[in-house]
Amino acid sequence: MTRSPSTPLTPDDPNETPAAVRRIPVLPVRDTVLFPHAVLPLTVGRESSIQLIESLGEERTIVVAAQIDPRLDAPRPDDLHRVGTLATVHKVVRMPNQSRFVFTEGVSRVKLTRFSQTEPFMVAEIETLEDVVPPTDLGFEALVRNVVEQFQQIVAESPTLSDELRTIAANIEDPSRLVDFVGSSLPFLTTDDKQQLLETPGVTQRLEQLNKLLAKEIEVQQLRTKIQSEVQDQVQQSQRDYYLREQLKAIQKELGEQDETQREIEDLRQKIEAAGMPEDVKKEAMKELNRLGRMSPMAADYSLTRNYIEWLAVLPWAKSSGTKIDIGRAREILDEDHYELKKVKDRILDYLSVLELKPDMKGPILCFVGPPGVGKTSLGRSIARALGRKFQRISLGGMHDEAEIRGHRRTYIGALPGQIIQSIRRADSNDPVIMLDEIDKLGRDFRGDPASALLETLDPEQNNTFRDNYLDVPFDLSKVLFICTANMLDPVPPPLLDRMEIIPLQGYSEEEKLHIANRYLIPRQIKENGITAEQIDFPEEAVRHLVRHYTREAGVRKLEQVIGTVCRKQARRVVEGKTEKLVVTKDILKEFLGGIQVRVDTEVAERVKRPGVAVGLAWTPAGGDILFIEANKMKGKGGFTITGQIGEVMQESMQAALTWVRSNASVLGLAEDFNKDLDIHIHVPSGAIPKDGPSAGVTMATVLASLLTDTPVRPLTAMTGEITLSGNVLPVGGIKEKFLAARRAGVDTIILPAENRQNVEEDLTPEMMEGVSVHYASRIEDVLDVALPLLKARPDTQVAAQNSAAANA
């Protein structure tokens, strides 16, 4: 009885089996195929298999069959291949773990027909499979020889196969036995390949299958040999280079010479000795240098360690500028580079004086605060020149990584020290002037807060042991003069602000801009645009016209730009052949720059002609500015509307102004319930610009009084001050900037809080105040007396004021 490969092997009733059929015990094995005439040691550990081995009698014959799925621990008949090998058990060895070590020898191929027993072990009826040997011809002979040669080639190139196998294969004459021998001898054949060879009855087909498997293995061996050869060549080259390098070292040592690496290490050693490092830093540097000397230049960490040591060696640990302090010379340099700025210059000269008396003093932390274009950055450069020190500038605008200040740790690829240490190295001295520009524009995100990293840097009590993340050793920053710049202080964190000495830089007056333009801007722009002073002339009237009608700013940056434009126009005329000297006039400015861009006199005068319009003064980061406030009334039911993108504080000032006007209606000659049938609307033009603050309170009260009494505000008058419900006028800040803005706008009368008189006397010079009348007010009535002079002349308000005074008496 036979079955197809798809027919399951199931045990039959033993009573139906003829007596002539042989029943043989079946030993299932995992991942193993036993070929006829091959000896195979097997480890038997399953309980059923041990019982099978123990039950063998004198015949000691079994069938070895491979499992289809080797993972099964208790295979059934359906789990075995249908072709196995009849084998003889020669020896059984009992192992300490109760398993058996069985030596078996294959006898012949057999097919399992039916199973007569499955417990405690399987017993099956078998049918011997005879080899199908074809007639010998040239093709068959060539196939046999090819198999033998390929097998011998594989054995010769394999380090794990014995050379005796080549001789044995050459002496086997039976082709069937040859295939079985080769199949059992090759470890690279898979279980499926071996089983397929076992199941194939035709010798020719088996030879062809084996030939393909051997050809594939030869190709794999050749590729493997090629790869191994390439690797071996690389290793040998590396070893050769190493041996040659070692020999070169030995030769150089005998000749008293040094190789490049040793010279580099010796140079670093000398730099460390000459750097003047503190003892603990020098100890760390020498430790790293000794480690570098033991490393191969090919090592991954070699360049990283060398760079670290170089950073330590080139820093100016004990190197200072060493310039002798000359107060007179410093004053000359400061005056030469900058006009006015008396407070800043006095502070620098004070510092120099103390430094001369106490050379080991700690450097101050200065912070220049002022609008753009007033010379904060250039002042730092001038201070460094006056001190005779190197100048380094670090732009903090947009910086949002704390590592930019403190550096990266050496474990990161491409790590470097922070900007502070890099600036020290570039300056090549331990006492440079370092400017931290735009400190109010520091960023902050998930990478850290640079402002917090600056706390240690800008603290004289801590920065003498500043520890950069990359260096990881303390560096003394106490001799460095740090100068910060900012346009405004609001974004600067209070702890950082507390460590700095604030020096405000206010905007320039028209006269100051004239001086600056003539002394600095015009000569610089003439030089930068390739012309000479003989080819262009800027009369004072033309410069004043530029300042007044083409720029409106606290600084002089825009002024320099328009001067540069005029110089470029003249440069073009020179190139075109017009070599006569150009005298700049108003007509020339109109031709080069277009019509005037700032109308100062007429704008204020025209807009305040009607009642309900007044001019206030405001402070901005770019300097002072004038602020028009307008009011209107219409029939309604007592509504009050506020527009112009007003902040909460400014809205409250408007409410306070309206409350004061309503509570003092009789004094102003108004009915007590004047707003019963009116709606009032206050608007602050330039509605796209946010506005806030209390300093426009007196202006709002004046606007309401002007509107409701139908009295226009005095022409060319501006005012500032905070108002209270009781009518008091409180002081405000930014007086100089506001005053200069009013003057630029053509204002000739300014009303200020009485408590700001001291600011006017300290910050404003007589030249600035020339042509401007300043009135001080402590009550809103003082403001109205100046701003609404026509109101006092009206009979109704005179009678109302007398009645109010009598009532108060």
Coordinates of N, CA and C in Angstrom, one line a residue, residues 151-296:
F151 N 32.4 19.1 -5.4 CA 32.5 18.7 -4.0 C 33.9 18.9 -3.5
Q152 N 34.9 18.4 -4.3 CA 36.3 18.5 -3.9 C 36.7 20.0 -3.8
Q153 N 36.2 20.8 -4.7 CA 36.5 22.3 -4.6 C 36.0 22.9 -3.4
I154 N 34.7 22.5 -3.0 CA 34.1 23.1 -1.8 C 34.9 22.7 -0.6
V155 N 35.3 21.4 -0.5 CA 36.0 20.9 0.6 C 37.4 21.6 0.7
A156 N 38.0 21.8 -0.5 CA 39.3 22.5 -0.4 C 39.3 23.9 0.1
E157 N 38.2 24.6 -0.2 CA 38.1 26.0 0.2 C 37.4 26.2 1.5
S158 N 36.8 25.1 2.1 CA 36.1 25.2 3.4 C 37.1 24.9 4.5
P159 N 37.2 25.8 5.5 CA 38.1 25.5 6.6 C 37.5 24.5 7.6
T160 N 36.2 24.2 7.5 CA 35.6 23.3 8.5 C 35.5 21.8 8.0
L161 N 35.7 21.6 6.7 CA 35.6 20.2 6.2 C 37.0 19.6 6.0
S162 N 37.0 18.3 6.4 CA 38.3 17.5 6.3 C 38.7 17.2 4.9
D163 N 40.0 17.3 4.6 CA 40.5 17.0 3.2 C 40.3 15.5 2.9
E164 N 40.1 14.7 3.9 CA 39.9 13.2 3.6 C 38.6 13.0 2.8
L165 N 37.7 13.9 2.9 CA 36.4 13.8 2.2 C 36.6 13.8 0.7
R166 N 37.6 14.5 0.2 CA 37.9 14.6 -1.2 C 38.3 13.2 -1.7
T167 N 39.2 12.5 -1.0 CA 39.7 11.2 -1.4 C 38.5 10.2 -1.3
I168 N 37.7 10.2 -0.3 CA 36.6 9.3 -0.2 C 35.6 9.4 -1.3
A169 N 35.3 10.7 -1.7 CA 34.4 10.9 -2.8 C 34.9 10.4 -4.1
A170 N 36.2 10.6 -4.3 CA 36.8 10.2 -5.5 C 36.8 8.7 -5.7
N171 N 36.8 7.9 -4.6 CA 36.9 6.4 -4.6 C 35.5 5.8 -4.6
I172 N 34.4 6.5 -4.5 CA 33.1 6.0 -4.5 C 32.6 5.8 -6.0
E173 N 32.4 4.5 -6.4 CA 32.0 4.3 -7.8 C 30.5 4.3 -8.0
D174 N 29.7 3.9 -7.0 CA 28.2 3.9 -7.1 C 27.7 5.3 -7.1
P175 N 27.0 5.8 -8.2 CA 26.5 7.2 -8.2 C 25.5 7.4 -7.1
S176 N 24.7 6.4 -6.7 CA 23.7 6.6 -5.7 C 24.4 6.9 -4.3
R177 N 25.4 6.0 -4.0 CA 26.1 6.2 -2.8 C 26.8 7.5 -2.8
L178 N 27.3 7.9 -4.0 CA 28.1 9.2 -4.0 C 27.1 10.4 -3.6
V179 N 25.9 10.4 -4.2 CA 25.0 11.4 -3.8 C 24.7 11.4 -2.3
D180 N 24.4 10.2 -1.8 CA 24.1 10.2 -0.4 C 25.3 10.6 0.5
F181 N 26.5 10.3 0.1 CA 27.7 10.7 0.8 C 27.9 12.2 0.8
V182 N 27.8 12.7 -0.4 CA 28.0 14.2 -0.5 C 26.9 14.9 0.3
G183 N 25.6 14.5 0.1 CA 24.5 15.1 0.8 C 24.7 15.1 2.3
S184 N 25.2 14.0 2.9 CA 25.4 13.9 4.3 C 26.6 14.6 4.8
S185 N 27.5 15.0 3.9 CA 28.8 15.6 4.3 C 28.8 17.1 4.3
L186 N 27.8 17.7 3.6 CA 27.8 19.2 3.5 C 26.9 19.8 4.5
P187 N 27.5 20.6 5.4 CA 26.6 21.2 6.5 C 25.8 22.4 6.0
F188 N 26.0 22.9 4.8 CA 25.3 24.1 4.4 C 23.9 23.7 3.8
L189 N 23.7 22.4 3.5 CA 22.4 22.0 2.9 C 21.3 22.1 4.0
T190 N 20.2 22.6 3.6 CA 19.1 22.7 4.6 C 18.4 21.4 4.7
T191 N 17.6 21.3 5.7 CA 16.8 20.0 5.9 C 15.9 19.7 4.8
D192 N 15.3 20.7 4.2 CA 14.4 20.5 3.0 C 15.2 20.0 1.8
D193 N 16.4 20.6 1.6 CA 17.2 20.1 0.5 C 17.6 18.7 0.7
K194 N 18.0 18.3 1.9 CA 18.4 16.9 2.1 C 17.2 15.9 2.0
Q195 N 16.0 16.4 2.5 CA 14.9 15.5 2.4 C 14.4 15.3 0.9
Q196 N 14.6 16.4 0.1 CA 14.3 16.3 -1.3 C 15.2 15.3 -2.0
L197 N 16.5 15.3 -1.6 CA 17.5 14.3 -2.2 C 17.1 12.9 -1.7
L198 N 16.6 12.8 -0.5 CA 16.3 11.4 0.0 C 15.1 10.9 -0.7
E199 N 14.1 11.7 -1.0 CA 12.8 11.3 -1.5 C 12.9 11.1 -3.0
T200 N 13.9 11.6 -3.7 CA 14.0 11.5 -5.2 C 14.6 10.1 -5.5
P201 N 13.8 9.2 -6.2 CA 14.2 7.8 -6.5 C 15.3 7.8 -7.6
G202 N 15.1 8.7 -8.6 CA 16.0 8.6 -9.8 C 17.4 9.2 -9.4
V203 N 18.5 8.4 -9.7 CA 19.8 8.8 -9.4 C 20.2 10.1 -10.3
T204 N 19.8 10.1 -11.5 CA 20.1 11.2 -12.4 C 19.5 12.5 -11.8
Q205 N 18.2 12.4 -11.4 CA 17.6 13.6 -10.9 C 18.3 14.1 -9.6
R206 N 18.7 13.1 -8.8 CA 19.4 13.5 -7.6 C 20.8 14.2 -7.9
L207 N 21.5 13.6 -8.9 CA 22.7 14.2 -9.3 C 22.5 15.7 -9.8
E208 N 21.4 15.9 -10.6 CA 21.2 17.2 -11.1 C 20.9 18.2 -9.9
Q209 N 20.0 17.7 -9.0 CA 19.7 18.6 -7.8 C 21.0 18.9 -7.1
L210 N 21.8 17.9 -6.8 CA 23.0 18.1 -6.0 C 24.0 19.1 -6.8
N211 N 24.0 18.9 -8.1 CA 24.9 19.8 -8.9 C 24.5 21.2 -8.8
K212 N 23.2 21.6 -8.8 CA 22.8 22.9 -8.6 C 23.1 23.5 -7.2
L213 N 22.9 22.7 -6.2 CA 23.2 23.1 -4.8 C 24.7 23.4 -4.7
L214 N 25.6 22.5 -5.3 CA 27.0 22.7 -5.2 C 27.5 23.9 -5.9
A215 N 26.9 24.1 -7.1 CA 27.2 25.3 -7.9 C 26.9 26.6 -7.1
K216 N 25.7 26.6 -6.5 CA 25.3 27.8 -5.7 C 26.3 28.0 -4.5
E217 N 26.7 26.9 -3.9 CA 27.6 27.1 -2.7 C 29.0 27.6 -3.2
I218 N 29.5 27.1 -4.4 CA 30.8 27.6 -4.9 C 30.7 29.1 -5.1
E219 N 29.6 29.6 -5.7 CA 29.5 31.0 -5.9 C 29.5 31.8 -4.6
V220 N 28.7 31.3 -3.6 CA 28.7 31.9 -2.3 C 30.1 31.9 -1.7
Q221 N 30.8 30.8 -1.9 CA 32.2 30.7 -1.3 C 33.1 31.7 -2.0
Q222 N 33.0 31.9 -3.3 CA 33.8 32.8 -4.0 C 33.6 34.3 -3.5
L223 N 32.3 34.6 -3.4 CA 32.0 36.0 -2.9 C 32.5 36.2 -1.5
R224 N 32.3 35.1 -0.7 CA 32.8 35.2 0.7 C 34.3 35.4 0.7
T225 N 35.0 34.6 -0.1 CA 36.5 34.7 -0.2 C 36.9 36.1 -0.6
K226 N 36.2 36.7 -1.6 CA 36.5 38.0 -2.1 C 36.4 39.0 -1.0
I227 N 35.2 39.0 -0.3 CA 35.0 39.9 0.8 C 36.1 39.8 1.9
Q228 N 36.4 38.5 2.2 CA 37.4 38.3 3.3 C 38.7 38.7 2.8
S229 N 39.0 38.6 1.6 CA 40.3 39.1 1.1 C 40.4 40.6 1.1
E230 N 39.3 41.3 0.8 CA 39.3 42.7 0.8 C 39.5 43.2 2.3
V231 N 38.8 42.6 3.2 CA 38.9 42.9 4.6 C 40.3 42.7 5.1
Q232 N 40.9 41.5 4.7 CA 42.2 41.1 5.1 C 43.2 42.1 4.6
D233 N 43.0 42.6 3.3 CA 43.9 43.5 2.8 C 43.9 44.8 3.6
Q234 N 42.7 45.3 3.9 CA 42.6 46.5 4.7 C 43.2 46.4 6.1
V235 N 43.0 45.2 6.7 CA 43.6 45.0 8.0 C 45.1 44.9 7.9
Q236 N 45.6 44.2 6.9 CA 47.0 44.2 6.7 C 47.6 45.5 6.4
Q237 N 46.9 46.4 5.6 CA 47.4 47.7 5.3 C 47.5 48.5 6.6
S238 N 46.4 48.4 7.4 CA 46.4 49.1 8.7 C 47.5 48.7 9.6
Q239 N 47.7 47.3 9.7 CA 48.8 46.8 10.5 C 50.2 47.2 9.9
R240 N 50.3 47.3 8.6 CA 51.5 47.7 8.0 C 51.8 49.1 8.3
D241 N 50.8 50.0 8.2 CA 51.0 51.4 8.6 C 51.4 51.5 10.0
Y242 N 50.7 50.8 10.9 CA 51.1 50.8 12.3 C 52.5 50.4 12.5
Y243 N 52.9 49.3 11.9 CA 54.3 48.9 12.1 C 55.3 49.9 11.6
L244 N 55.0 50.4 10.4 CA 55.9 51.4 9.8 C 56.0 52.7 10.7
R245 N 54.8 53.1 11.2 CA 54.8 54.3 12.1 C 55.6 54.0 13.4
E246 N 55.4 52.8 13.9 CA 56.2 52.5 15.1 C 57.7 52.5 14.8
Q247 N 58.1 51.9 13.6 CA 59.5 51.9 13.3 C 60.0 53.3 13.1
L248 N 59.1 54.2 12.4 CA 59.5 55.5 12.2 C 59.8 56.3 13.6
K249 N 58.9 56.0 14.5 CA 59.1 56.6 15.9 C 60.4 56.1 16.5
A250 N 60.7 54.8 16.3 CA 61.9 54.3 16.9 C 63.2 54.9 16.2
I251 N 63.1 55.1 14.9 CA 64.2 55.7 14.1 C 64.4 57.2 14.5
Q252 N 63.2 57.9 14.6 CA 63.3 59.3 15.0 C 63.8 59.4 16.4
K253 N 63.5 58.5 17.3 CA 64.0 58.5 18.7 C 65.5 58.3 18.7
E254 N 66.0 57.4 17.9 CA 67.4 57.2 17.8 C 68.2 58.4 17.2
L255 N 67.5 59.1 16.3 CA 68.1 60.3 15.7 C 67.9 61.5 16.5
G256 N 67.1 61.4 17.6 CA 66.9 62.6 18.4 C 65.8 63.5 17.7
E257 N 65.0 63.0 16.8 CA 64.0 63.8 16.2 C 62.6 63.4 16.8
Q258 N 61.5 64.2 16.4 CA 60.2 63.9 16.8 C 59.3 63.9 15.6
D259 N 58.2 63.1 15.7 CA 57.3 63.1 14.6 C 56.3 64.2 14.8
E260 N 55.4 64.3 13.8 CA 54.5 65.5 13.8 C 53.6 65.5 15.1
T261 N 53.1 64.3 15.5 CA 52.2 64.2 16.7 C 53.0 64.7 17.9
Q262 N 54.2 64.2 18.1 CA 54.9 64.5 19.3 C 55.3 66.0 19.3
R263 N 55.6 66.6 18.1 CA 55.9 68.0 18.0 C 54.6 68.8 18.4
E264 N 53.5 68.4 18.0 CA 52.2 69.0 18.3 C 52.0 69.0 19.8
I265 N 52.2 67.9 20.4 CA 51.9 67.7 21.8 C 52.9 68.6 22.6
E266 N 54.2 68.6 22.1 CA 55.2 69.5 22.8 C 54.8 71.0 22.7
D267 N 54.3 71.3 21.5 CA 53.9 72.7 21.3 C 52.8 73.1 22.3
L268 N 51.8 72.2 22.4 CA 50.7 72.4 23.3 C 51.2 72.5 24.8
R269 N 52.2 71.7 25.1 CA 52.7 71.7 26.5 C 53.4 73.1 26.8
Q270 N 54.1 73.6 25.8 CA 54.8 74.9 25.9 C 53.7 76.0 26.1
K271 N 52.7 75.9 25.2 CA 51.6 76.9 25.3 C 50.9 76.9 26.7
I272 N 50.7 75.7 27.2 CA 50.1 75.6 28.6 C 51.0 76.2 29.6
E273 N 52.3 76.0 29.5 CA 53.2 76.5 30.5 C 53.3 78.0 30.4
A274 N 53.1 78.6 29.2 CA 53.2 80.0 29.0 C 51.9 80.8 29.2
A275 N 50.8 80.0 29.3 CA 49.5 80.7 29.4 C 49.2 81.4 30.7
G276 N 49.9 81.0 31.7 CA 49.6 81.6 33.0 C 48.3 81.2 33.7
M277 N 48.0 80.0 33.5 CA 46.7 79.4 34.0 C 46.7 79.3 35.5
P278 N 45.6 79.4 36.2 CA 45.5 79.0 37.6 C 45.9 77.6 37.8
E279 N 46.3 77.2 38.9 CA 46.9 75.9 39.2 C 45.9 74.8 38.9
D280 N 44.6 75.0 39.3 CA 43.7 73.9 39.0 C 43.4 73.7 37.6
V281 N 43.3 74.8 36.8 CA 43.1 74.8 35.4 C 44.3 74.1 34.7
K282 N 45.5 74.5 35.1 CA 46.7 73.9 34.5 C 46.8 72.4 34.8
K283 N 46.3 72.0 35.9 CA 46.3 70.6 36.3 C 45.4 69.8 35.3
E284 N 44.2 70.4 35.1 CA 43.3 69.8 34.2 C 43.8 69.7 32.7
A285 N 44.5 70.8 32.3 CA 45.0 70.9 30.9 C 46.1 69.8 30.8
M286 N 47.0 69.7 31.8 CA 48.1 68.7 31.7 C 47.5 67.3 31.7
K287 N 46.5 67.0 32.4 CA 45.8 65.7 32.5 C 45.3 65.4 31.1
E288 N 44.6 66.3 30.4 CA 44.1 66.1 29.1 C 45.2 65.9 28.1
L289 N 46.3 66.7 28.3 CA 47.5 66.6 27.3 C 48.1 65.2 27.5
N290 N 48.3 64.7 28.7 CA 48.9 63.4 28.8 C 48.0 62.3 28.2
R291 N 46.7 62.5 28.4 CA 45.8 61.5 27.7 C 45.9 61.6 26.2
L292 N 46.1 62.8 25.7 CA 46.2 63.0 24.2 C 47.5 62.3 23.8
G293 N 48.6 62.3 24.6 CA 49.8 61.7 24.2 C 49.7 60.2 24.1
R294 N 48.8 59.6 24.8 CA 48.6 58.1 24.8 C 47.7 57.7 23.7
M295 N 47.0 58.6 23.0 CA 46.0 58.3 22.0 C 46.7 58.2 20.6
S296 N 46.1 57.4 19.8 CA 46.5 57.3 18.4 C 45.9 58.5 17.7

